[in-house]
């Protein structure tokens, strides 16, 4: 993330806390849990980057852990989680970003196994280097998997999240091209707090919640003296 280890630490703690509350809201709908847990994953990701800052970058365990989440895990997690939560009518179109995610995750996982990932502190940002070939194609597959899944979900809040993360990708690419993956992951983490609202709406739509509300408004029978 931009600015400092302190900024990552504060943002990561706050986003993780929102993520825990989002998971609690989604507990009644198990299929929603993978997507509800996304802010937890992204919040922890920011906390890991605080450790990268603390160690002045390098190739240590914090850098590797950050790269594992950012590179192969996220493009696989997001489309799979959206597919789990989506209604059956959306499943066919969501296979496109899922396939892109599987292919992209495989390429990035192979690169992590065969290359050394390094982090470099560049002023108020962190840049990561892995020595990828066909970088543009890999980034296209990555964005199709993550942003594409949200935009194709058919859910109003998830589409808004997709739009915000797409805007974040455009802005961070223009401002911090060499640090794109770090700054965009931070922007996506902040945007993911929308999932708390999404999980709340999903919770209110469950039959149990509806029955509870109707029961609470049911008029009490009159008692005879």
mmCIF file of N, CA and C in Angstrom, residues 58-59 63 66-67 71 111-112 115-120 122 126-132 178-179 181:
data_model
loop_
_atom_site.group_PDB
_atom_site.id
_atom_site.type_symbol
_atom_site.label_atom_id
_atom_site.label_comp_id
_atom_site.label_asym_id
_atom_site.label_seq_id
_atom_site.Cartn_x
_atom_site.Cartn_y
_atom_site.Cartn_z
ATOM 1 N N UNK A 58 13.022 -6.810 0.183
ATOM 2 C CA UNK A 58 13.839 -8.018 0.154
ATOM 3 C C UNK A 58 13.087 -9.232 -0.356
ATOM 4 N N UNK A 59 13.620 -10.411 -0.049
ATOM 5 C CA UNK A 59 13.071 -11.673 -0.562
ATOM 6 C C UNK A 59 12.655 -12.612 0.571
ATOM 7 N N UNK A 63 7.638 -11.242 2.077
ATOM 8 C CA UNK A 63 7.497 -10.961 0.649
ATOM 9 C C UNK A 63 6.880 -12.153 -0.082
ATOM 10 N N UNK A 66 3.174 -12.457 0.871
ATOM 11 C CA UNK A 66 2.402 -11.423 0.173
ATOM 12 C C UNK A 66 2.161 -11.827 -1.279
ATOM 13 N N UNK A 67 3.218 -12.306 -1.937
ATOM 14 C CA UNK A 67 3.118 -12.666 -3.348
ATOM 15 C C UNK A 67 2.197 -13.865 -3.569
ATOM 16 N N UNK A 71 -0.753 -13.064 -6.051
ATOM 17 C CA UNK A 71 -0.556 -13.567 -7.413
ATOM 18 C C UNK A 71 -1.393 -14.809 -7.713
ATOM 19 N N UNK A 111 5.544 -19.455 -11.766
ATOM 20 C CA UNK A 111 6.570 -18.413 -11.698
ATOM 21 C C UNK A 111 7.121 -18.269 -10.283
ATOM 22 N N UNK A 112 6.251 -18.380 -9.272
ATOM 23 C CA UNK A 112 6.713 -18.281 -7.893
ATOM 24 C C UNK A 112 7.618 -19.448 -7.510
ATOM 25 N N UNK A 115 11.021 -18.843 -9.777
ATOM 26 C CA UNK A 115 11.733 -17.571 -9.679
ATOM 27 C C UNK A 115 11.703 -17.069 -8.243
ATOM 28 N N UNK A 116 12.563 -16.141 -7.953
ATOM 29 C CA UNK A 116 12.590 -15.504 -6.634
ATOM 30 C C UNK A 116 11.858 -14.175 -6.701
ATOM 31 N N UNK A 117 10.842 -14.011 -5.864
ATOM 32 C CA UNK A 117 10.123 -12.742 -5.817
ATOM 33 C C UNK A 117 10.827 -11.807 -4.847
ATOM 34 N N UNK A 118 10.946 -10.554 -5.249
ATOM 35 C CA UNK A 118 11.613 -9.567 -4.406
ATOM 36 C C UNK A 118 10.746 -8.329 -4.268
ATOM 37 N N UNK A 119 10.908 -7.634 -3.156
ATOM 38 C CA UNK A 119 10.183 -6.389 -2.903
ATOM 39 C C UNK A 119 11.179 -5.261 -2.731
ATOM 40 N N UNK A 120 10.805 -4.090 -3.241
ATOM 41 C CA UNK A 120 11.674 -2.919 -3.146
ATOM 42 C C UNK A 120 10.844 -1.730 -2.682
ATOM 43 N N UNK A 122 9.977 1.885 -2.705
ATOM 44 C CA UNK A 122 10.177 2.964 -3.667
ATOM 45 C C UNK A 122 9.437 4.198 -3.184
ATOM 46 N N UNK A 126 5.542 0.168 -2.552
ATOM 47 C CA UNK A 126 6.358 -1.048 -2.603
ATOM 48 C C UNK A 126 6.212 -1.650 -3.993
ATOM 49 N N UNK A 127 7.342 -1.968 -4.608
ATOM 50 C CA UNK A 127 7.313 -2.635 -5.899
ATOM 51 C C UNK A 127 7.759 -4.079 -5.754
ATOM 52 N N UNK A 128 7.089 -4.980 -6.485
ATOM 53 C CA UNK A 128 7.425 -6.407 -6.430
ATOM 54 C C UNK A 128 7.893 -6.847 -7.801
ATOM 55 N N UNK A 129 8.923 -7.668 -7.825
ATOM 56 C CA UNK A 129 9.472 -8.155 -9.088
ATOM 57 C C UNK A 129 9.535 -9.673 -9.062
ATOM 58 N N UNK A 130 9.091 -10.300 -10.166
ATOM 59 C CA UNK A 130 9.087 -11.760 -10.248
ATOM 60 C C UNK A 130 9.705 -12.263 -11.545
ATOM 61 N N UNK A 131 9.950 -11.382 -12.483
ATOM 62 C CA UNK A 131 10.543 -11.809 -13.751
ATOM 63 C C UNK A 131 9.587 -12.576 -14.632
ATOM 64 N N UNK A 132 8.341 -12.112 -14.708
ATOM 65 C CA UNK A 132 7.336 -12.783 -15.535
ATOM 66 C C UNK A 132 7.579 -12.506 -17.018
ATOM 67 N N UNK A 178 4.895 0.824 -11.980
ATOM 68 C CA UNK A 178 5.869 -0.160 -11.501
ATOM 69 C C UNK A 178 5.424 -0.803 -10.183
ATOM 70 N N UNK A 179 4.538 -0.145 -9.480
ATOM 71 C CA UNK A 179 4.053 -0.665 -8.198
ATOM 72 C C UNK A 179 2.572 -1.044 -8.303
ATOM 73 N N UNK A 181 0.686 -3.776 -8.807
ATOM 74 C CA UNK A 181 0.030 -4.878 -8.096
ATOM 75 C C UNK A 181 -0.140 -4.549 -6.614
#
